[in-house]
Amino acid sequence: VVVPARDEAEVLPLSLPTLLAQDYPGRAEVFLIDDGSSDGTGALARRLAAEGGGLPLTVDAPGEPEPGWTGKLWAVRHGMALARARTDAEYLLLTDADIAHGPDSLRELVSAARTNGLDMVSQMARLRVVTAWERLIVPAFVYLFGQLFPFRWVNRPGGRTAAAAGGCVLLGVEAAERARIPEAIRQAVIDDVTLARAVKGTGGRIWLGLADRVESVRPYTGLGPLWRMVSRSAYAQLRHNPLVLLGTVAGLAVVYLAPP
């Protein structure tokens, strides 16, 4: 389990213990990669592991990224390298530091991959919907993501549409090596969708769905943080182009407003 983390001390007590407590019928280890945190993320992770026990935890730091790498993918690269060097794992679970998992999450993900012959299984975590802004923005964001990347098209073998939800991605090691992950996507800002395209483009079978017991614990207390989340994900898929955005809105209006 590879967890890139940067200044995540606020949410780590709600997420990391759920990974360490995974009920998994095999060997599993957690690698938390502290990407230059200034809030004691690494020390807090070690303390949580010492207090709660569970799966073995390694906390390490990758240092400054080399030119051409985004910070998160540089941390993912370091975590994947550690996992490969210290284990003989068949699968890597790439998950964000703000994602809490049900106790059987890892087992179910691996079971789905092995049973269905999948190279990558991704679940879109349930986002927090508590504040008024969250209730207004989050459902629309999830719905728009489903419109941009229809899940049935994503899951169709041989189809061109590829997507993933970066908070929870189970990736087969062989598929990662075949697609040269993460080197092949080292400059990607939307790393999850780019990852899915790389895996599917090399013949891998992928699956994307909505999660029931994989949840984001990150609070969005105002419009600003929510707007940034939408901007760096859904709007980035529209290449931050206002004309493409207008065309998308017009298309949605034709499909959903014009008939009534």
PDB file of C-alpha atoms in Angstrom:
ATOM      1  CA  VAL A   1       0.000   0.000   0.000  1.00  0.00           C
ATOM      2  CA  VAL A   2       1.645   3.254  -1.163  1.00  0.00           C
ATOM      3  CA  VAL A   3       0.442   6.505   0.416  1.00  0.00           C
ATOM      4  CA  PRO A   4       1.946   9.798  -0.797  1.00  0.00           C
ATOM      5  CA  ALA A   5       1.434  12.432   1.899  1.00  0.00           C
ATOM      6  CA  ARG A   6       2.202  16.122   2.130  1.00  0.00           C
ATOM      7  CA  ASP A   7       1.040  18.129   5.167  1.00  0.00           C
ATOM      8  CA  GLU A   8      -1.700  15.652   6.032  1.00  0.00           C
ATOM      9  CA  ALA A   9      -1.505  15.737   9.860  1.00  0.00           C
ATOM     10  CA  GLU A  10      -5.116  16.956  10.053  1.00  0.00           C
ATOM     11  CA  VAL A  11      -6.624  13.929   8.323  1.00  0.00           C
ATOM     12  CA  LEU A  12      -4.053  11.195   8.968  1.00  0.00           C
ATOM     13  CA  PRO A  13      -5.554  10.071  12.327  1.00  0.00           C
ATOM     14  CA  LEU A  14      -8.806   9.336  10.468  1.00  0.00           C
ATOM     15  CA  SER A  15      -7.274   7.538   7.495  1.00  0.00           C
ATOM     16  CA  LEU A  16      -3.990   5.778   8.298  1.00  0.00           C
ATOM     17  CA  PRO A  17      -5.389   3.553  11.098  1.00  0.00           C
ATOM     18  CA  THR A  18      -7.951   2.173   8.626  1.00  0.00           C
ATOM     19  CA  LEU A  19      -5.123   1.027   6.342  1.00  0.00           C
ATOM     20  CA  LEU A  20      -3.092  -0.476   9.164  1.00  0.00           C
ATOM     21  CA  ALA A  21      -6.197  -2.363  10.344  1.00  0.00           C
ATOM     22  CA  GLN A  22      -6.897  -4.082   7.008  1.00  0.00           C
ATOM     23  CA  ASP A  23      -8.222  -7.610   7.395  1.00  0.00           C
ATOM     24  CA  TYR A  24      -6.173  -9.180   4.640  1.00  0.00           C
ATOM     25  CA  PRO A  25      -5.529 -12.950   4.312  1.00  0.00           C
ATOM     26  CA  GLY A  26      -1.961 -12.555   3.100  1.00  0.00           C
ATOM     27  CA  ARG A  27       1.116 -10.393   3.426  1.00  0.00           C
ATOM     28  CA  ALA A  28       0.538  -6.656   3.166  1.00  0.00           C
ATOM     29  CA  GLU A  29       2.623  -3.623   4.095  1.00  0.00           C
ATOM     30  CA  VAL A  30       2.026   0.117   4.112  1.00  0.00           C
ATOM     31  CA  PHE A  31       4.578   2.609   2.738  1.00  0.00           C
ATOM     32  CA  LEU A  32       3.792   6.220   3.617  1.00  0.00           C
ATOM     33  CA  ILE A  33       5.956   8.619   1.623  1.00  0.00           C
ATOM     34  CA  ASP A  34       6.322  12.006   3.325  1.00  0.00           C
ATOM     35  CA  ASP A  35       6.592  14.486   0.462  1.00  0.00           C
ATOM     36  CA  GLY A  36       8.294  17.397   2.217  1.00  0.00           C
ATOM     37  CA  SER A  37       5.674  17.944   4.921  1.00  0.00           C
ATOM     38  CA  SER A  38       6.094  20.812   7.375  1.00  0.00           C
ATOM     39  CA  ASP A  39       3.402  19.735   9.850  1.00  0.00           C
ATOM     40  CA  GLY A  40       4.948  16.561  11.276  1.00  0.00           C
ATOM     41  CA  THR A  41       3.091  14.142   9.005  1.00  0.00           C
ATOM     42  CA  GLY A  42       5.866  11.528   9.104  1.00  0.00           C
ATOM     43  CA  ALA A  43       6.283  11.580  12.896  1.00  0.00           C
ATOM     44  CA  LEU A  44       2.530  11.410  13.376  1.00  0.00           C
ATOM     45  CA  ALA A  45       2.302   8.378  11.069  1.00  0.00           C
ATOM     46  CA  ARG A  46       4.958   6.547  13.095  1.00  0.00           C
ATOM     47  CA  ARG A  47       3.152   7.369  16.333  1.00  0.00           C
ATOM     48  CA  LEU A  48      -0.191   6.147  15.010  1.00  0.00           C
ATOM     49  CA  ALA A  49       1.411   2.868  13.946  1.00  0.00           C
ATOM     50  CA  ALA A  50       3.110   2.435  17.321  1.00  0.00           C
ATOM     51  CA  GLU A  51      -0.128   3.093  19.188  1.00  0.00           C
ATOM     52  CA  GLY A  52      -2.492   1.113  16.994  1.00  0.00           C
ATOM     53  CA  GLY A  53      -0.400  -1.706  15.572  1.00  0.00           C
ATOM     54  CA  GLY A  54      -1.650  -3.622  12.553  1.00  0.00           C
ATOM     55  CA  LEU A  55       0.121  -3.935   9.210  1.00  0.00           C
ATOM     56  CA  PRO A  56       3.829  -3.038   9.058  1.00  0.00           C
ATOM     57  CA  LEU A  57       4.392   0.623   8.271  1.00  0.00           C
ATOM     58  CA  THR A  58       7.410   2.197   6.592  1.00  0.00           C
ATOM     59  CA  VAL A  59       7.689   5.997   6.568  1.00  0.00           C
ATOM     60  CA  ASP A  60      10.239   7.451   4.181  1.00  0.00           C
ATOM     61  CA  ALA A  61      10.949  10.649   2.233  1.00  0.00           C
ATOM     62  CA  PRO A  62      11.879  10.875  -1.437  1.00  0.00           C
ATOM     63  CA  GLY A  63      13.782  14.150  -1.386  1.00  0.00           C
ATOM     64  CA  GLU A  64      13.330  16.870  -3.975  1.00  0.00           C
ATOM     65  CA  PRO A  65      11.805  15.677  -7.268  1.00  0.00           C
ATOM     66  CA  GLU A  66      13.968  15.431 -10.323  1.00  0.00           C
ATOM     67  CA  PRO A  67      13.178  17.777 -13.237  1.00  0.00           C
ATOM     68  CA  GLY A  68      10.079  16.720 -15.141  1.00  0.00           C
ATOM     69  CA  TRP A  69       8.309  15.086 -12.192  1.00  0.00           C
ATOM     70  CA  THR A  70       5.284  16.311 -10.262  1.00  0.00           C
ATOM     71  CA  GLY A  71       5.711  16.099  -6.494  1.00  0.00           C
ATOM     72  CA  LYS A  72       3.022  13.489  -5.936  1.00  0.00           C
ATOM     73  CA  LEU A  73       4.251  11.157  -8.671  1.00  0.00           C
ATOM     74  CA  TRP A  74       7.828  11.518  -7.411  1.00  0.00           C
ATOM     75  CA  ALA A  75       6.567  10.311  -4.017  1.00  0.00           C
ATOM     76  CA  VAL A  76       4.600   7.488  -5.668  1.00  0.00           C
ATOM     77  CA  ARG A  77       7.717   6.463  -7.580  1.00  0.00           C
ATOM     78  CA  HIS A  78       9.695   6.266  -4.341  1.00  0.00           C
ATOM     79  CA  GLY A  79       6.973   4.255  -2.608  1.00  0.00           C
ATOM     80  CA  MET A  80       6.634   1.823  -5.489  1.00  0.00           C
ATOM     81  CA  ALA A  81      10.405   1.330  -5.583  1.00  0.00           C
ATOM     82  CA  LEU A  82      10.482   0.573  -1.851  1.00  0.00           C
ATOM     83  CA  ALA A  83       7.577  -1.848  -2.162  1.00  0.00           C
ATOM     84  CA  ARG A  84       9.233  -3.693  -5.044  1.00  0.00           C
ATOM     85  CA  ALA A  85      12.574  -3.867  -3.240  1.00  0.00           C
ATOM     86  CA  ARG A  86      11.219  -5.099   0.091  1.00  0.00           C
ATOM     87  CA  THR A  87       8.281  -7.294  -0.946  1.00  0.00           C
ATOM     88  CA  ASP A  88       7.262  -9.698  -3.678  1.00  0.00           C
ATOM     89  CA  ALA A  89       3.822  -8.095  -3.962  1.00  0.00           C
ATOM     90  CA  GLU A  90       1.639  -8.865  -6.965  1.00  0.00           C
ATOM     91  CA  TYR A  91      -0.465  -5.744  -6.423  1.00  0.00           C
ATOM     92  CA  LEU A  92       0.098  -2.159  -5.334  1.00  0.00           C
ATOM     93  CA  LEU A  93      -2.695  -0.146  -3.736  1.00  0.00           C
ATOM     94  CA  LEU A  94      -2.131   3.531  -4.479  1.00  0.00           C
ATOM     95  CA  THR A  95      -4.273   5.555  -2.101  1.00  0.00           C
ATOM     96  CA  ASP A  96      -4.326   9.154  -0.900  1.00  0.00           C
ATOM     97  CA  ALA A  97      -3.624  10.167   2.677  1.00  0.00           C
ATOM     98  CA  ASP A  98      -7.139  11.539   3.126  1.00  0.00           C
ATOM     99  CA  ILE A  99      -8.894   8.288   2.181  1.00  0.00           C
ATOM    100  CA  ALA A 100     -10.316   5.978   4.865  1.00  0.00           C
ATOM    101  CA  HIS A 101     -10.908   2.332   3.969  1.00  0.00           C
ATOM    102  CA  GLY A 102     -13.307  -0.253   5.318  1.00  0.00           C
ATOM    103  CA  PRO A 103     -11.548  -3.196   7.009  1.00  0.00           C
ATOM    104  CA  ASP A 104     -12.090  -5.478   3.998  1.00  0.00           C
ATOM    105  CA  SER A 105     -11.203  -2.895   1.325  1.00  0.00           C
ATOM    106  CA  LEU A 106      -7.851  -4.359   0.290  1.00  0.00           C
ATOM    107  CA  ARG A 107      -9.196  -7.900   0.299  1.00  0.00           C
ATOM    108  CA  GLU A 108     -12.163  -6.971  -1.880  1.00  0.00           C
ATOM    109  CA  LEU A 109     -10.026  -5.015  -4.341  1.00  0.00           C
ATOM    110  CA  VAL A 110      -7.565  -7.883  -4.788  1.00  0.00           C
ATOM    111  CA  SER A 111     -10.408 -10.396  -5.010  1.00  0.00           C
ATOM    112  CA  ALA A 112     -12.066  -8.343  -7.759  1.00  0.00           C
ATOM    113  CA  ALA A 113      -8.811  -8.103  -9.691  1.00  0.00           C
ATOM    114  CA  ARG A 114      -7.991 -11.810  -9.452  1.00  0.00           C
ATOM    115  CA  THR A 115     -11.532 -13.059 -10.064  1.00  0.00           C
ATOM    116  CA  ASN A 116     -12.114 -10.896 -13.129  1.00  0.00           C
ATOM    117  CA  GLY A 117      -8.616 -10.861 -14.598  1.00  0.00           C
ATOM    118  CA  LEU A 118      -8.228  -7.108 -14.110  1.00  0.00           C
ATOM    119  CA  ASP A 119      -4.942  -5.224 -14.202  1.00  0.00           C
ATOM    120  CA  MET A 120      -6.332  -2.197 -12.416  1.00  0.00           C
ATOM    121  CA  VAL A 121      -9.307  -1.707 -10.103  1.00  0.00           C
ATOM    122  CA  SER A 122     -10.234   1.810  -9.012  1.00  0.00           C
ATOM    123  CA  GLN A 123     -13.003   3.029  -6.747  1.00  0.00           C
ATOM    124  CA  MET A 124     -14.216   6.597  -6.567  1.00  0.00           C
ATOM    125  CA  ALA A 125     -14.276   7.362  -2.854  1.00  0.00           C
ATOM    126  CA  ARG A 126     -17.353   8.823  -1.234  1.00  0.00           C
ATOM    127  CA  LEU A 127     -16.621  12.521  -0.765  1.00  0.00           C
ATOM    128  CA  ARG A 128     -17.685  14.296   2.412  1.00  0.00           C
ATOM    129  CA  VAL A 129     -21.052  16.046   2.108  1.00  0.00           C
ATOM    130  CA  VAL A 130     -21.719  17.949   5.332  1.00  0.00           C
ATOM    131  CA  THR A 131     -21.549  21.712   4.764  1.00  0.00           C
ATOM    132  CA  ALA A 132     -23.915  23.636   2.490  1.00  0.00           C
ATOM    133  CA  TRP A 133     -21.166  24.177  -0.094  1.00  0.00           C
ATOM    134  CA  GLU A 134     -20.310  20.467  -0.062  1.00  0.00           C
ATOM    135  CA  ARG A 135     -23.956  19.521  -0.569  1.00  0.00           C
ATOM    136  CA  LEU A 136     -24.189  21.946  -3.491  1.00  0.00           C
ATOM    137  CA  ILE A 137     -20.899  21.200  -5.295  1.00  0.00           C
ATOM    138  CA  VAL A 138     -19.882  17.601  -4.567  1.00  0.00           C
ATOM    139  CA  PRO A 139     -22.842  15.721  -6.130  1.00  0.00           C
ATOM    140  CA  ALA A 140     -22.591  17.865  -9.281  1.00  0.00           C
ATOM    141  CA  PHE A 141     -18.840  17.234  -9.461  1.00  0.00           C
ATOM    142  CA  VAL A 142     -19.264  13.456  -9.175  1.00  0.00           C
ATOM    143  CA  TYR A 143     -22.052  13.528 -11.757  1.00  0.00           C
ATOM    144  CA  LEU A 144     -19.952  15.570 -14.187  1.00  0.00           C
ATOM    145  CA  PHE A 145     -17.053  13.120 -13.781  1.00  0.00           C
ATOM    146  CA  GLY A 146     -19.446  10.319 -14.712  1.00  0.00           C
ATOM    147  CA  GLN A 147     -20.510  12.263 -17.789  1.00  0.00           C
ATOM    148  CA  LEU A 148     -16.942  12.922 -18.912  1.00  0.00           C
ATOM    149  CA  PHE A 149     -15.956   9.298 -18.289  1.00  0.00           C
ATOM    150  CA  PRO A 150     -18.985   6.974 -18.428  1.00  0.00           C
ATOM    151  CA  PHE A 151     -18.072   4.041 -16.198  1.00  0.00           C
ATOM    152  CA  ARG A 152     -19.492   1.439 -18.585  1.00  0.00           C
ATOM    153  CA  TRP A 153     -17.298   2.799 -21.371  1.00  0.00           C
ATOM    154  CA  VAL A 154     -14.259   2.806 -19.077  1.00  0.00           C
ATOM    155  CA  ASN A 155     -14.872  -0.807 -18.074  1.00  0.00           C
ATOM    156  CA  ARG A 156     -15.391  -2.052 -21.615  1.00  0.00           C
ATOM    157  CA  PRO A 157     -12.398  -4.159 -22.744  1.00  0.00           C
ATOM    158  CA  GLY A 158     -10.854  -2.666 -25.848  1.00  0.00           C
ATOM    159  CA  GLY A 159     -12.788   0.596 -25.489  1.00  0.00           C
ATOM    160  CA  ARG A 160     -10.993   3.907 -25.905  1.00  0.00           C
ATOM    161  CA  THR A 161     -12.340   5.582 -22.751  1.00  0.00           C
ATOM    162  CA  ALA A 162     -10.041   5.245 -19.735  1.00  0.00           C
ATOM    163  CA  ALA A 163     -10.258   6.798 -16.283  1.00  0.00           C
ATOM    164  CA  ALA A 164      -9.558   6.097 -12.650  1.00  0.00           C
ATOM    165  CA  ALA A 165     -10.132   7.713  -9.278  1.00  0.00           C
ATOM    166  CA  GLY A 166      -6.721   8.445  -7.825  1.00  0.00           C
ATOM    167  CA  GLY A 167      -7.760   8.098  -4.194  1.00  0.00           C
ATOM    168  CA  CYS A 168      -8.070   4.329  -4.525  1.00  0.00           C
ATOM    169  CA  VAL A 169      -6.258   2.457  -7.299  1.00  0.00           C
ATOM    170  CA  LEU A 170      -5.221  -1.192  -7.096  1.00  0.00           C
ATOM    171  CA  LEU A 171      -2.588  -1.813  -9.757  1.00  0.00           C
ATOM    172  CA  GLY A 172      -1.039  -5.109 -10.782  1.00  0.00           C
ATOM    173  CA  VAL A 173       2.766  -5.004 -10.622  1.00  0.00           C
ATOM    174  CA  GLU A 174       3.120  -6.670 -14.028  1.00  0.00           C
ATOM    175  CA  ALA A 175       0.749  -4.126 -15.584  1.00  0.00           C
ATOM    176  CA  ALA A 176       2.703  -1.281 -13.962  1.00  0.00           C
ATOM    177  CA  GLU A 177       5.950  -2.571 -15.423  1.00  0.00           C
ATOM    178  CA  ARG A 178       4.393  -3.082 -18.849  1.00  0.00           C
ATOM    179  CA  ALA A 179       3.032   0.480 -18.887  1.00  0.00           C
ATOM    180  CA  ARG A 180       6.205   1.950 -17.329  1.00  0.00           C
ATOM    181  CA  ILE A 181       4.361   3.375 -14.339  1.00  0.00           C
ATOM    182  CA  PRO A 182       5.022   5.932 -12.965  1.00  0.00           C
ATOM    183  CA  GLU A 183       7.836   7.055 -15.311  1.00  0.00           C
ATOM    184  CA  ALA A 184       5.504   7.201 -18.316  1.00  0.00           C
ATOM    185  CA  ILE A 185       3.151   9.626 -16.537  1.00  0.00           C
ATOM    186  CA  ARG A 186       5.702  11.587 -14.456  1.00  0.00           C
ATOM    187  CA  GLN A 187       4.505  15.003 -15.683  1.00  0.00           C
ATOM    188  CA  ALA A 188       0.775  14.333 -15.375  1.00  0.00           C
ATOM    189  CA  VAL A 189      -1.288  16.742 -13.302  1.00  0.00           C
ATOM    190  CA  ILE A 190      -4.373  14.515 -13.515  1.00  0.00           C
ATOM    191  CA  ASP A 191      -2.361  11.415 -12.705  1.00  0.00           C
ATOM    192  CA  ASP A 192      -5.280   9.022 -12.188  1.00  0.00           C
ATOM    193  CA  VAL A 193      -6.825   9.411 -15.644  1.00  0.00           C
ATOM    194  CA  THR A 194      -3.368   9.412 -17.252  1.00  0.00           C
ATOM    195  CA  LEU A 195      -2.500   6.245 -15.332  1.00  0.00           C
ATOM    196  CA  ALA A 196      -5.644   4.519 -16.588  1.00  0.00           C
ATOM    197  CA  ARG A 197      -4.877   5.511 -20.175  1.00  0.00           C
ATOM    198  CA  ALA A 198      -1.333   4.146 -19.878  1.00  0.00           C
ATOM    199  CA  VAL A 199      -2.506   0.805 -18.471  1.00  0.00           C
ATOM    200  CA  LYS A 200      -5.341   0.411 -20.961  1.00  0.00           C
ATOM    201  CA  GLY A 201      -3.134   1.563 -23.827  1.00  0.00           C
ATOM    202  CA  THR A 202      -0.750  -1.334 -23.196  1.00  0.00           C
ATOM    203  CA  GLY A 203      -3.520  -3.914 -23.290  1.00  0.00           C
ATOM    204  CA  GLY A 204      -4.455  -3.894 -19.610  1.00  0.00           C
ATOM    205  CA  ARG A 205      -7.986  -4.457 -18.375  1.00  0.00           C
ATOM    206  CA  ILE A 206      -9.287  -1.763 -16.022  1.00  0.00           C
ATOM    207  CA  TRP A 207     -12.402  -1.239 -13.925  1.00  0.00           C
ATOM    208  CA  LEU A 208     -13.793   1.915 -12.297  1.00  0.00           C
ATOM    209  CA  GLY A 209     -16.739   2.129  -9.948  1.00  0.00           C
ATOM    210  CA  LEU A 210     -18.249   3.984  -6.999  1.00  0.00           C
ATOM    211  CA  ALA A 211     -17.163   2.947  -3.511  1.00  0.00           C
ATOM    212  CA  ASP A 212     -19.379   2.234  -0.525  1.00  0.00           C
ATOM    213  CA  ARG A 213     -16.736   1.928   2.190  1.00  0.00           C
ATOM    214  CA  VAL A 214     -13.872   3.971   0.805  1.00  0.00           C
ATOM    215  CA  GLU A 215     -14.396   7.531   1.994  1.00  0.00           C
ATOM    216  CA  SER A 216     -12.626  10.862   1.808  1.00  0.00           C
ATOM    217  CA  VAL A 217     -12.204  12.389   5.258  1.00  0.00           C
ATOM    218  CA  ARG A 218     -10.989  15.746   3.978  1.00  0.00           C
ATOM    219  CA  PRO A 219     -13.299  18.620   4.986  1.00  0.00           C
ATOM    220  CA  TYR A 220     -14.111  21.350   2.465  1.00  0.00           C
ATOM    221  CA  THR A 221     -15.184  24.170   4.718  1.00  0.00           C
ATOM    222  CA  GLY A 222     -15.808  26.773   2.030  1.00  0.00           C
ATOM    223  CA  LEU A 223     -16.199  27.389  -1.663  1.00  0.00           C
ATOM    224  CA  GLY A 224     -12.470  28.016  -2.233  1.00  0.00           C
ATOM    225  CA  PRO A 225     -11.177  24.480  -1.488  1.00  0.00           C
ATOM    226  CA  LEU A 226     -14.061  22.924  -3.421  1.00  0.00           C
ATOM    227  CA  TRP A 227     -13.421  25.180  -6.395  1.00  0.00           C
ATOM    228  CA  ARG A 228      -9.752  24.181  -6.412  1.00  0.00           C
ATOM    229  CA  MET A 229     -10.690  20.501  -6.338  1.00  0.00           C
ATOM    230  CA  VAL A 230     -12.997  20.902  -9.332  1.00  0.00           C
ATOM    231  CA  SER A 231     -10.493  23.090 -11.175  1.00  0.00           C
ATOM    232  CA  ARG A 232      -7.589  20.633 -10.871  1.00  0.00           C
ATOM    233  CA  SER A 233      -9.693  17.630 -11.881  1.00  0.00           C
ATOM    234  CA  ALA A 234     -12.837  18.100 -13.963  1.00  0.00           C
ATOM    235  CA  TYR A 235     -11.855  21.483 -15.429  1.00  0.00           C
ATOM    236  CA  ALA A 236      -8.374  20.196 -16.186  1.00  0.00           C
ATOM    237  CA  GLN A 237      -9.964  17.494 -18.338  1.00  0.00           C
ATOM    238  CA  LEU A 238     -11.452  20.343 -20.365  1.00  0.00           C
ATOM    239  CA  ARG A 239      -7.902  21.720 -20.725  1.00  0.00           C
ATOM    240  CA  HIS A 240      -8.879  24.806 -18.688  1.00  0.00           C
ATOM    241  CA  ASN A 241     -10.445  26.153 -21.873  1.00  0.00           C
ATOM    242  CA  PRO A 242     -13.524  28.357 -21.360  1.00  0.00           C
ATOM    243  CA  LEU A 243     -14.765  27.565 -24.886  1.00  0.00           C
ATOM    244  CA  VAL A 244     -14.599  23.828 -24.230  1.00  0.00           C
ATOM    245  CA  LEU A 245     -16.400  24.417 -20.941  1.00  0.00           C
ATOM    246  CA  LEU A 246     -19.141  26.373 -22.702  1.00  0.00           C
ATOM    247  CA  GLY A 247     -19.459  23.618 -25.296  1.00  0.00           C
ATOM    248  CA  THR A 248     -19.756  21.018 -22.525  1.00  0.00           C
ATOM    249  CA  VAL A 249     -22.455  23.033 -20.747  1.00  0.00           C
ATOM    250  CA  ALA A 250     -24.312  23.485 -24.042  1.00  0.00           C
ATOM    251  CA  GLY A 251     -24.142  19.762 -24.691  1.00  0.00           C
ATOM    252  CA  LEU A 252     -25.500  19.000 -21.220  1.00  0.00           C
ATOM    253  CA  ALA A 253     -28.293  21.515 -21.808  1.00  0.00           C
ATOM    254  CA  VAL A 254     -29.253  19.835 -25.076  1.00  0.00           C
ATOM    255  CA  VAL A 255     -29.320  16.402 -23.464  1.00  0.00           C
ATOM    256  CA  TYR A 256     -30.987  17.262 -20.133  1.00  0.00           C
ATOM    257  CA  LEU A 257     -32.876  20.571 -20.519  1.00  0.00           C
ATOM    258  CA  ALA A 258     -34.081  20.581 -24.098  1.00  0.00           C
ATOM    259  CA  PRO A 259     -36.287  17.426 -23.913  1.00  0.00           C
ATOM    260  CA  PRO A 260     -38.404  18.698 -20.969  1.00  0.00           C
TER     261      PRO A 260
END
